[in-house]
Tab-separated table of C-alpha atoms in Angstrom:
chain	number	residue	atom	x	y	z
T	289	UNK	CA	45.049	108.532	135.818
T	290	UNK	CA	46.504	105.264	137.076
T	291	UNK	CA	47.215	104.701	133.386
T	292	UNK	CA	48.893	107.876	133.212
T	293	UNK	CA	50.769	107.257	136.438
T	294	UNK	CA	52.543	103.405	135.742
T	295	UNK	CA	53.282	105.282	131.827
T	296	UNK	CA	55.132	107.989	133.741
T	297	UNK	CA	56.949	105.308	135.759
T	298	UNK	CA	57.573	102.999	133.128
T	299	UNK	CA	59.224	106.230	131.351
T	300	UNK	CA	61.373	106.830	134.345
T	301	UNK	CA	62.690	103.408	134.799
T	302	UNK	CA	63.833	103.316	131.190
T	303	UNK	CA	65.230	106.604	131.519
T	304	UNK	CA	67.005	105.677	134.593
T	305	UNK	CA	67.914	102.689	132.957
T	306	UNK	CA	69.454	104.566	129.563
T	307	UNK	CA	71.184	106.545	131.843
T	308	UNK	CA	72.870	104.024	133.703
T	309	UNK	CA	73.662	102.016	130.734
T	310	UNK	CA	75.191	105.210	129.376
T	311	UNK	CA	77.344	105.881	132.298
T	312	UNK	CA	78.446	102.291	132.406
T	313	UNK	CA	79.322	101.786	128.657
T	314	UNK	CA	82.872	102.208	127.023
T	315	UNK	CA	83.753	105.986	126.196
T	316	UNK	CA	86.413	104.860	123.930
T	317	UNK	CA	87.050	101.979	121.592
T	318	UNK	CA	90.785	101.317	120.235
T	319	UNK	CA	91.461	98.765	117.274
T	320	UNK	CA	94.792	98.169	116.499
T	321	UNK	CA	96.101	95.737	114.042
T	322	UNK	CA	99.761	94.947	112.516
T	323	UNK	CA	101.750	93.042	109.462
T	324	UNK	CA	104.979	92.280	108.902
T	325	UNK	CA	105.494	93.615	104.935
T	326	UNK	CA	109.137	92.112	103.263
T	327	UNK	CA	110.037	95.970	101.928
T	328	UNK	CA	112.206	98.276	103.544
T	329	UNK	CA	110.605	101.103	106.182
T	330	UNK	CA	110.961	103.740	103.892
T	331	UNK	CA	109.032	102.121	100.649
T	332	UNK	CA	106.148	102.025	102.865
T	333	UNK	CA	106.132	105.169	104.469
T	334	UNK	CA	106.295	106.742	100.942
T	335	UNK	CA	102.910	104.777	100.173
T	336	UNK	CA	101.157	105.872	103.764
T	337	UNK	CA	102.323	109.435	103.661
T	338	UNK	CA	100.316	109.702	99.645
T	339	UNK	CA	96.649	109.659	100.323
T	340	UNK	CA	96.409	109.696	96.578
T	341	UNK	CA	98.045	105.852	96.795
T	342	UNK	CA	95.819	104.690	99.402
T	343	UNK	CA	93.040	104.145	96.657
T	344	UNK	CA	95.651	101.429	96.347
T	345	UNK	CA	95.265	99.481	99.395
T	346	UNK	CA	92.430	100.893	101.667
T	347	UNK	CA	89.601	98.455	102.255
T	348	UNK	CA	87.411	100.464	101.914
T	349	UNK	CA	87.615	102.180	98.549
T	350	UNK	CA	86.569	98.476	97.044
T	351	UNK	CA	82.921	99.509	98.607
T	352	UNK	CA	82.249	102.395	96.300
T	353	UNK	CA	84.661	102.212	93.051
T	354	UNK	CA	82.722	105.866	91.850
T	355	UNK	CA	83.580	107.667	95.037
T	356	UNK	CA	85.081	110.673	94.760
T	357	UNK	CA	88.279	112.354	96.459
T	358	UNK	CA	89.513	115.976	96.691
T	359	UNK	CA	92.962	115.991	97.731
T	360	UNK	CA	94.821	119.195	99.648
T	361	UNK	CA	98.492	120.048	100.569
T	362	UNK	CA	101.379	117.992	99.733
T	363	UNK	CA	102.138	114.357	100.710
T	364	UNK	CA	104.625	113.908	103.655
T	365	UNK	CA	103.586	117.057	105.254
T	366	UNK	CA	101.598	117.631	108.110
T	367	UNK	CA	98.142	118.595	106.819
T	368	UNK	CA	98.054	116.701	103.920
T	369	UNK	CA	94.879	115.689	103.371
T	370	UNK	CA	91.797	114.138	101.224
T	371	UNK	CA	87.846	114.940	101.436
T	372	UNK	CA	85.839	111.452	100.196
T	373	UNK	CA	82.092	111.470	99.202
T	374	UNK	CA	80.753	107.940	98.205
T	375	UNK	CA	77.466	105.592	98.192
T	376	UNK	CA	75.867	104.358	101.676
T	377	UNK	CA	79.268	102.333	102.807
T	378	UNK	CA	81.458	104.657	102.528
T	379	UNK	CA	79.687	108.233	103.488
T	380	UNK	CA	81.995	110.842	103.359
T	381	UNK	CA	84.733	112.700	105.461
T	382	UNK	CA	88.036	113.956	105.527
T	383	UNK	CA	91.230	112.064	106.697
T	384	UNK	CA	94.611	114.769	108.056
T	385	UNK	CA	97.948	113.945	108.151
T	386	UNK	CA	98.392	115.533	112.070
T	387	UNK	CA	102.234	114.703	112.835
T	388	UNK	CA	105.219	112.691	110.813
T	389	UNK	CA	108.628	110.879	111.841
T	390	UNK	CA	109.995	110.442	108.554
T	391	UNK	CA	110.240	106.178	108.414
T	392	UNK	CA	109.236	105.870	111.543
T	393	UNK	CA	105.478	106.814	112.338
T	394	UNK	CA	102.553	108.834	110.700
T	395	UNK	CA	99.515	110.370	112.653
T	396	UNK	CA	95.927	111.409	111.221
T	397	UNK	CA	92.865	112.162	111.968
T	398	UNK	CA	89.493	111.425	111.056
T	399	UNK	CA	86.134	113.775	110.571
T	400	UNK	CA	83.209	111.807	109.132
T	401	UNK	CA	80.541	113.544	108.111
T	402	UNK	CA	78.063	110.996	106.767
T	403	UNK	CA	76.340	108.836	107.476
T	404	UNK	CA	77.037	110.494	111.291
T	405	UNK	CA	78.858	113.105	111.854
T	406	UNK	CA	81.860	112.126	114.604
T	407	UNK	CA	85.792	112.211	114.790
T	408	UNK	CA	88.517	109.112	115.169
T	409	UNK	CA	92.201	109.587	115.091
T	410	UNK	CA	94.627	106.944	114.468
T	411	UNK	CA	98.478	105.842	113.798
T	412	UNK	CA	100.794	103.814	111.457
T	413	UNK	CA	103.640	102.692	113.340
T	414	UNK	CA	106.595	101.449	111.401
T	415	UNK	CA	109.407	98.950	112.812
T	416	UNK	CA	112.304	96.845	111.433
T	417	UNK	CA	112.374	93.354	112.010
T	418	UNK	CA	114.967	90.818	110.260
T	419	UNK	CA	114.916	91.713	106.835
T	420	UNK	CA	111.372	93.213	106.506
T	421	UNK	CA	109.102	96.004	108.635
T	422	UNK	CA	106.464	95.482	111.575
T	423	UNK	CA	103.106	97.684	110.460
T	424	UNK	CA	101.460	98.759	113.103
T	425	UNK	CA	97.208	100.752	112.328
T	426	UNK	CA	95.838	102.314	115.616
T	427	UNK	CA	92.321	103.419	114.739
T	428	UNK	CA	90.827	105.360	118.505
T	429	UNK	CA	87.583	106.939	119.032
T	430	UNK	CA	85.693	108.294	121.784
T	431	UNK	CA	81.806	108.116	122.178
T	432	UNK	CA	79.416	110.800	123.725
T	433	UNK	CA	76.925	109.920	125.752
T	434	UNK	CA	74.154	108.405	123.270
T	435	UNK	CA	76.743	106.694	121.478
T	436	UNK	CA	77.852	104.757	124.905
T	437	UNK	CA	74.284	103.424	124.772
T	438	UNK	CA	74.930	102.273	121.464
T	439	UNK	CA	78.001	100.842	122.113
T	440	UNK	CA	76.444	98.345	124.587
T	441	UNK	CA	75.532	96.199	121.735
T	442	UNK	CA	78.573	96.589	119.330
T	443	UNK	CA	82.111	95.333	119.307
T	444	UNK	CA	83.933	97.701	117.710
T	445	UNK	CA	87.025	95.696	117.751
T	446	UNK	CA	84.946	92.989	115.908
T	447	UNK	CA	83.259	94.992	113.806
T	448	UNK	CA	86.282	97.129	112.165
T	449	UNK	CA	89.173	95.095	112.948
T	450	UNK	CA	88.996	92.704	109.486
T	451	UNK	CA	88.890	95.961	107.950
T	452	UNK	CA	92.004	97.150	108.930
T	453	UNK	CA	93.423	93.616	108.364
T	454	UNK	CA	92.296	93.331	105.216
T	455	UNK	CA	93.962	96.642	104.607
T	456	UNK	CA	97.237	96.037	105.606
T	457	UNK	CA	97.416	92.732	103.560
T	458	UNK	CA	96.203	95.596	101.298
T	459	UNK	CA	99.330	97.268	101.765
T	460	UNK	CA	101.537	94.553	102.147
T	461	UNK	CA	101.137	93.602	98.358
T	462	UNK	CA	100.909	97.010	97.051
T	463	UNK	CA	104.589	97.088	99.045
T	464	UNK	CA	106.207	94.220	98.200
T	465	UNK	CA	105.018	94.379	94.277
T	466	UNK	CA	106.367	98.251	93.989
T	467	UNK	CA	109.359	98.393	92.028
T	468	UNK	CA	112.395	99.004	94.116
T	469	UNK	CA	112.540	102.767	95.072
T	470	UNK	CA	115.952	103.974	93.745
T	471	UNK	CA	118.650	102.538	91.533
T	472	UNK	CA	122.081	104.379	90.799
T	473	UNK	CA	122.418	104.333	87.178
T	474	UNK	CA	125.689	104.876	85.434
T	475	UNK	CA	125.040	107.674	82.342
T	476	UNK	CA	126.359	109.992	79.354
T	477	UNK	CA	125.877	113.286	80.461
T	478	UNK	CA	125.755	116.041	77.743
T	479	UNK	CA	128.069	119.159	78.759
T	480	UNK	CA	125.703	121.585	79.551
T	481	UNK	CA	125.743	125.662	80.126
T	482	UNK	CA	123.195	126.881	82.800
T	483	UNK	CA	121.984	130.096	83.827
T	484	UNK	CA	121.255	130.192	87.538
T	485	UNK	CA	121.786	132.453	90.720
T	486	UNK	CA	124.180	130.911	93.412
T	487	UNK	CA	123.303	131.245	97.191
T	488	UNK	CA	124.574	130.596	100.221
T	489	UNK	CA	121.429	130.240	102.688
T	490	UNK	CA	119.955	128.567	105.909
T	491	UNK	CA	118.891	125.645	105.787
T	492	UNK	CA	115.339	127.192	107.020
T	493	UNK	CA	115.503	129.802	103.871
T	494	UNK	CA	115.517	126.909	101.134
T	495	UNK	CA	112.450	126.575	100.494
T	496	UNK	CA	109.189	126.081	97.779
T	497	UNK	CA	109.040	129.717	97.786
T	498	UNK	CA	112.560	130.277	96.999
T	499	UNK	CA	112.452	128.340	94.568
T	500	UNK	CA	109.597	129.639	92.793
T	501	UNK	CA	110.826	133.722	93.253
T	502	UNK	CA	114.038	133.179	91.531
T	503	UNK	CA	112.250	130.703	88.524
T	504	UNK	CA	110.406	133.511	88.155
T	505	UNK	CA	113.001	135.761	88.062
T	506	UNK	CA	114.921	133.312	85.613
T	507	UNK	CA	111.994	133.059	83.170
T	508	UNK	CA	111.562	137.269	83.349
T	509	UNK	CA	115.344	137.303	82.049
T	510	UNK	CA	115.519	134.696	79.745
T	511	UNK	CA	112.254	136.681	78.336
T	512	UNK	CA	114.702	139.751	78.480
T	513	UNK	CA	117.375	138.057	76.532
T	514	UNK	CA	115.218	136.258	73.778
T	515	UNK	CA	116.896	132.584	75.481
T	516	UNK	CA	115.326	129.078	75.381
T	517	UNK	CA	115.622	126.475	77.732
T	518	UNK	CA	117.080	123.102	76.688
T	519	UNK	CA	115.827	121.588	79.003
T	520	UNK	CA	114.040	120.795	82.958
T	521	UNK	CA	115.200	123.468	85.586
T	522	UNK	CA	117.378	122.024	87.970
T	523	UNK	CA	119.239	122.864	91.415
T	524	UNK	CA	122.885	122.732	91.465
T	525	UNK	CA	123.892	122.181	94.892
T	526	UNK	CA	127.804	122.917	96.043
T	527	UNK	CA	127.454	121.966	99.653
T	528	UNK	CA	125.166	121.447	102.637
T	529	UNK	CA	126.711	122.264	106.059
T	530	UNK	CA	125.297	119.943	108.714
T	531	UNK	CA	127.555	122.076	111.508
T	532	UNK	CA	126.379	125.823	110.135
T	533	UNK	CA	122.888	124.849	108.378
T	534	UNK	CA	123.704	126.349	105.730
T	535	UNK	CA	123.503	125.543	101.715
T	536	UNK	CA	125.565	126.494	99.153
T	537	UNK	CA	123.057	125.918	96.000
T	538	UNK	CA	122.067	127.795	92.442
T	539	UNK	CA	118.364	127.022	90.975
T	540	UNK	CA	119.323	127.386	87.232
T	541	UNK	CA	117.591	126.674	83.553
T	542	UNK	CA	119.712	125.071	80.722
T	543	UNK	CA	120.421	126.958	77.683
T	544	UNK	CA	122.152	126.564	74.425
T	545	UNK	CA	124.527	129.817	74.660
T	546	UNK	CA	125.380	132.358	77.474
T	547	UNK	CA	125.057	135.358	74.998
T	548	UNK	CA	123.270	138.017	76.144
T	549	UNK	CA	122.995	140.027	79.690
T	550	UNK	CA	122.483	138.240	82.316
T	551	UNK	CA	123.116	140.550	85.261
T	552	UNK	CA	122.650	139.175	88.674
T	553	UNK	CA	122.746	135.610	87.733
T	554	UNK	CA	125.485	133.041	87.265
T	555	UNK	CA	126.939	131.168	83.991
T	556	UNK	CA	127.316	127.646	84.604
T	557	UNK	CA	129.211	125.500	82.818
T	558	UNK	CA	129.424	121.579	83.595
T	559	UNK	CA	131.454	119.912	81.147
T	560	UNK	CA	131.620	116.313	83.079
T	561	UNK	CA	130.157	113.368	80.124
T	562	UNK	CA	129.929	110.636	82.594
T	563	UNK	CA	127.338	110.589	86.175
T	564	UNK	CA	125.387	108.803	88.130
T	565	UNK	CA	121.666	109.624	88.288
T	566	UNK	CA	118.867	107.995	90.668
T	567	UNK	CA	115.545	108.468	88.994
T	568	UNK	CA	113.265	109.477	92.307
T	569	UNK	CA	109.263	109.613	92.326
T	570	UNK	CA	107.507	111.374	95.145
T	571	UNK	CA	107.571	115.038	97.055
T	572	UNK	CA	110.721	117.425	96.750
T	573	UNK	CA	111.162	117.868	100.117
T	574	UNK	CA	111.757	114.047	100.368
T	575	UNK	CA	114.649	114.044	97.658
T	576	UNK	CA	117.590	113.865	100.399
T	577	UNK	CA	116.610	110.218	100.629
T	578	UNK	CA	118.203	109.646	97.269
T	579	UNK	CA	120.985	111.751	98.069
T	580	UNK	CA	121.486	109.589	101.550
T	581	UNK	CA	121.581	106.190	99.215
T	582	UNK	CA	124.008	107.813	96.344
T	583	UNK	CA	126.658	109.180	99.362
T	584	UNK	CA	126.325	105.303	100.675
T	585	UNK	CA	126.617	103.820	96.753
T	586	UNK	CA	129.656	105.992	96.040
T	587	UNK	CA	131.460	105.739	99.633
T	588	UNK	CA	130.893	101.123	99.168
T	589	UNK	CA	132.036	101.904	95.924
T	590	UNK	CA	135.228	103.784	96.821
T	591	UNK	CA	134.299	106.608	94.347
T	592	UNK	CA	135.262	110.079	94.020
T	593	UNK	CA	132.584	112.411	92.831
T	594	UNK	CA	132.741	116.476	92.278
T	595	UNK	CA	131.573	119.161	94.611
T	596	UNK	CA	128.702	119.831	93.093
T	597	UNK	CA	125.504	117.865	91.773
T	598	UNK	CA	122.015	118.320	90.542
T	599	UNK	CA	118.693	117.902	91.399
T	600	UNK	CA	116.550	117.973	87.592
T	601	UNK	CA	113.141	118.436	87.565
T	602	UNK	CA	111.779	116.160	84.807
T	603	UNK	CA	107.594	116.438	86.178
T	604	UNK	CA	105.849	119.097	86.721
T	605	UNK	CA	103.630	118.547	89.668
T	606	UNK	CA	100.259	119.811	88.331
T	607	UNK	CA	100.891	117.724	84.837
T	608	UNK	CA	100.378	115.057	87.595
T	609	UNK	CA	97.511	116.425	89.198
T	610	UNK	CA	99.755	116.427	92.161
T	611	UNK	CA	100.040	112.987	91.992
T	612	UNK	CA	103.849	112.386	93.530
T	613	UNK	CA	104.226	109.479	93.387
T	614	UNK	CA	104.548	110.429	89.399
T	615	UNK	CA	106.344	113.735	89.808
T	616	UNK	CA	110.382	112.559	88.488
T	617	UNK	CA	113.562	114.384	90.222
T	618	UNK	CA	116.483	112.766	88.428
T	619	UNK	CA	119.590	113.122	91.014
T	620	UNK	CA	122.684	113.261	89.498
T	621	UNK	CA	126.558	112.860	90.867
T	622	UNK	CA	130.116	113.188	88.887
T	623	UNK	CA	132.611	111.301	89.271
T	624	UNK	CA	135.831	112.594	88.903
């Protein structure tokens, strides 16, 4: 019995002890790290908002080279996302994209499955400094109460925090090796005859969808009128109000001749021979960028350019495999 007794005792003050130790470890642990990379804000931002790029630079896909990734939504947008599955280091999980400020800061989280299951979310905080931009990685985590116990004996900070160093030095050469991100290039432009359907729309109605129903619609009347394309569809924009929100824009394909019927849709005839074109790799819905460097090349310049201009699709997304940083919009300006 007395046996029995100083067990049941012993088992107490350990218990007592495990509890105390769990009510006075940390709850949370916070690493944060930062780098100053030579490239500009949005370079970077491009590469951090493309989970399929950060095979690039993340420290930890060097653990398990045969790890897999399933990738979901598109890059730059909130929900973007990638499932992992690798060997013993690298377990497996899923990384979000939770929240964005375009060139400014980019929020995830974090849902690891194996080799425990828990949840982290985290930051990358972009800033300019003379010439180059201040990376900032938060990485925060909280513990329940078993994991307090745990974390009695472990540093996180010391633990993680050369991995996120080593993966923003990571990132700071995948940055300042990638080729610069736009260059306006002077060009022949072939007179061209397009078949579109001109709109005048909120800002809030142009969208993927919009896009898609009247390609569709295109395709069903080309179809109709035995017509080829001669080329990638394209987007001829006329104007975007900033005071009204509204666009002034015709999707269109390219065809050899405007025989046949083409009711409900617009002939569209550009007979300009000399542009300007950026070549721009990534998501659609990030294309104004190029448009906000061509209005500053052409207003240093002093040039004059036409109402309208185009946005052509040379990539198609899934040929890819939804890859953007491979998917080409060729933006294109006339003078006059």
């Amino acid at each position: 019995m007395k046996f029995i007794k100083w067990s049941f005792i012993a088992l107490s003050i350990v218990a007592a002890l495990l509890i105390i130790a769990g009510l006075l470890a940390p709850k949370e642990s916070n690493i944060k790290r930062s780098v100053v990379i030579n490239k500009d804000k949005a370079t970077i931002y491009n590469i951090l908002s493309d989970f399929h790029r950060m095979v690039e630079w993340s420290p930890w896909a060097k653990l398990d080279p045969a790890c897999t990734y399933e990738y979901s939504g598109k890059p730059a947008e909130v929900g973007h996302s990638f499932n992992w599955k690798g060997n013993n280091d690298v377990g497996s999980g899923k990384m979000t994209l939770t929240a964005l400020s375009p060139d400014q800061e980019l929020s995830y989280t974090l849902q690891f499955v194996e080799p425990f299951e828990s949840n982290a979310d985290g930051k990358w905080l972009l800033q300019d400094t003379v010439g180059a931009t201040a990376v900032t990685w938060t990485f925060h985590s909280q513990f329940g109460f078993v994991e307090r116990i745990f974390m009695l004996f472990v540093d996180m900070d010391n633990m993680l925090g050369s991995d996120f160093e080593n993966g923003l030095l990571a990132l700071k050469e995948v940055a300042e090796n990638s080729k610069p991100d736009m260059v306006v290039q002077e060009i022949n432009f072939t007179p061209a005859i397009y078949i579109g359907k001109r709109m005048k729309l909120s800002f809030a109605e142009v969208d993927s969808a919009l896009f898609s129903k009247t390609y569709q619609e295109l395709g069903a009347a080309f179809g109709k009128n035995n017509a080829q394309m001669t080329g990638a569809p394209v987007s001829i924009a006329y104007g975007w109000d900033l005071t009204t929100q509204t666009a002034d824009l015709a999707p269109a394909f390219p065809v050899a001749s405007d025989k046949g019927r083409w009711d409900g849709f617009d002939v569209i005839r550009i007979n300009d021979t000399k542009a300007l074109a950026i070549d721009f790799y990534g998501p659609y819905n990030q294309t104004e960028k190029a448009h906000v460097f061509m209005e500053k090349y052409i207003s240093e310049k002093g040039i004059s350019v036409q109402e309208y201009s185009i946005e052509e699709y040379l990539t198609d997304p899934a040929s890819a495999n939804y890859d953007y940083s491979k998917v080409l919009t060729r933006i294109i300006y006339f003078p006059k």
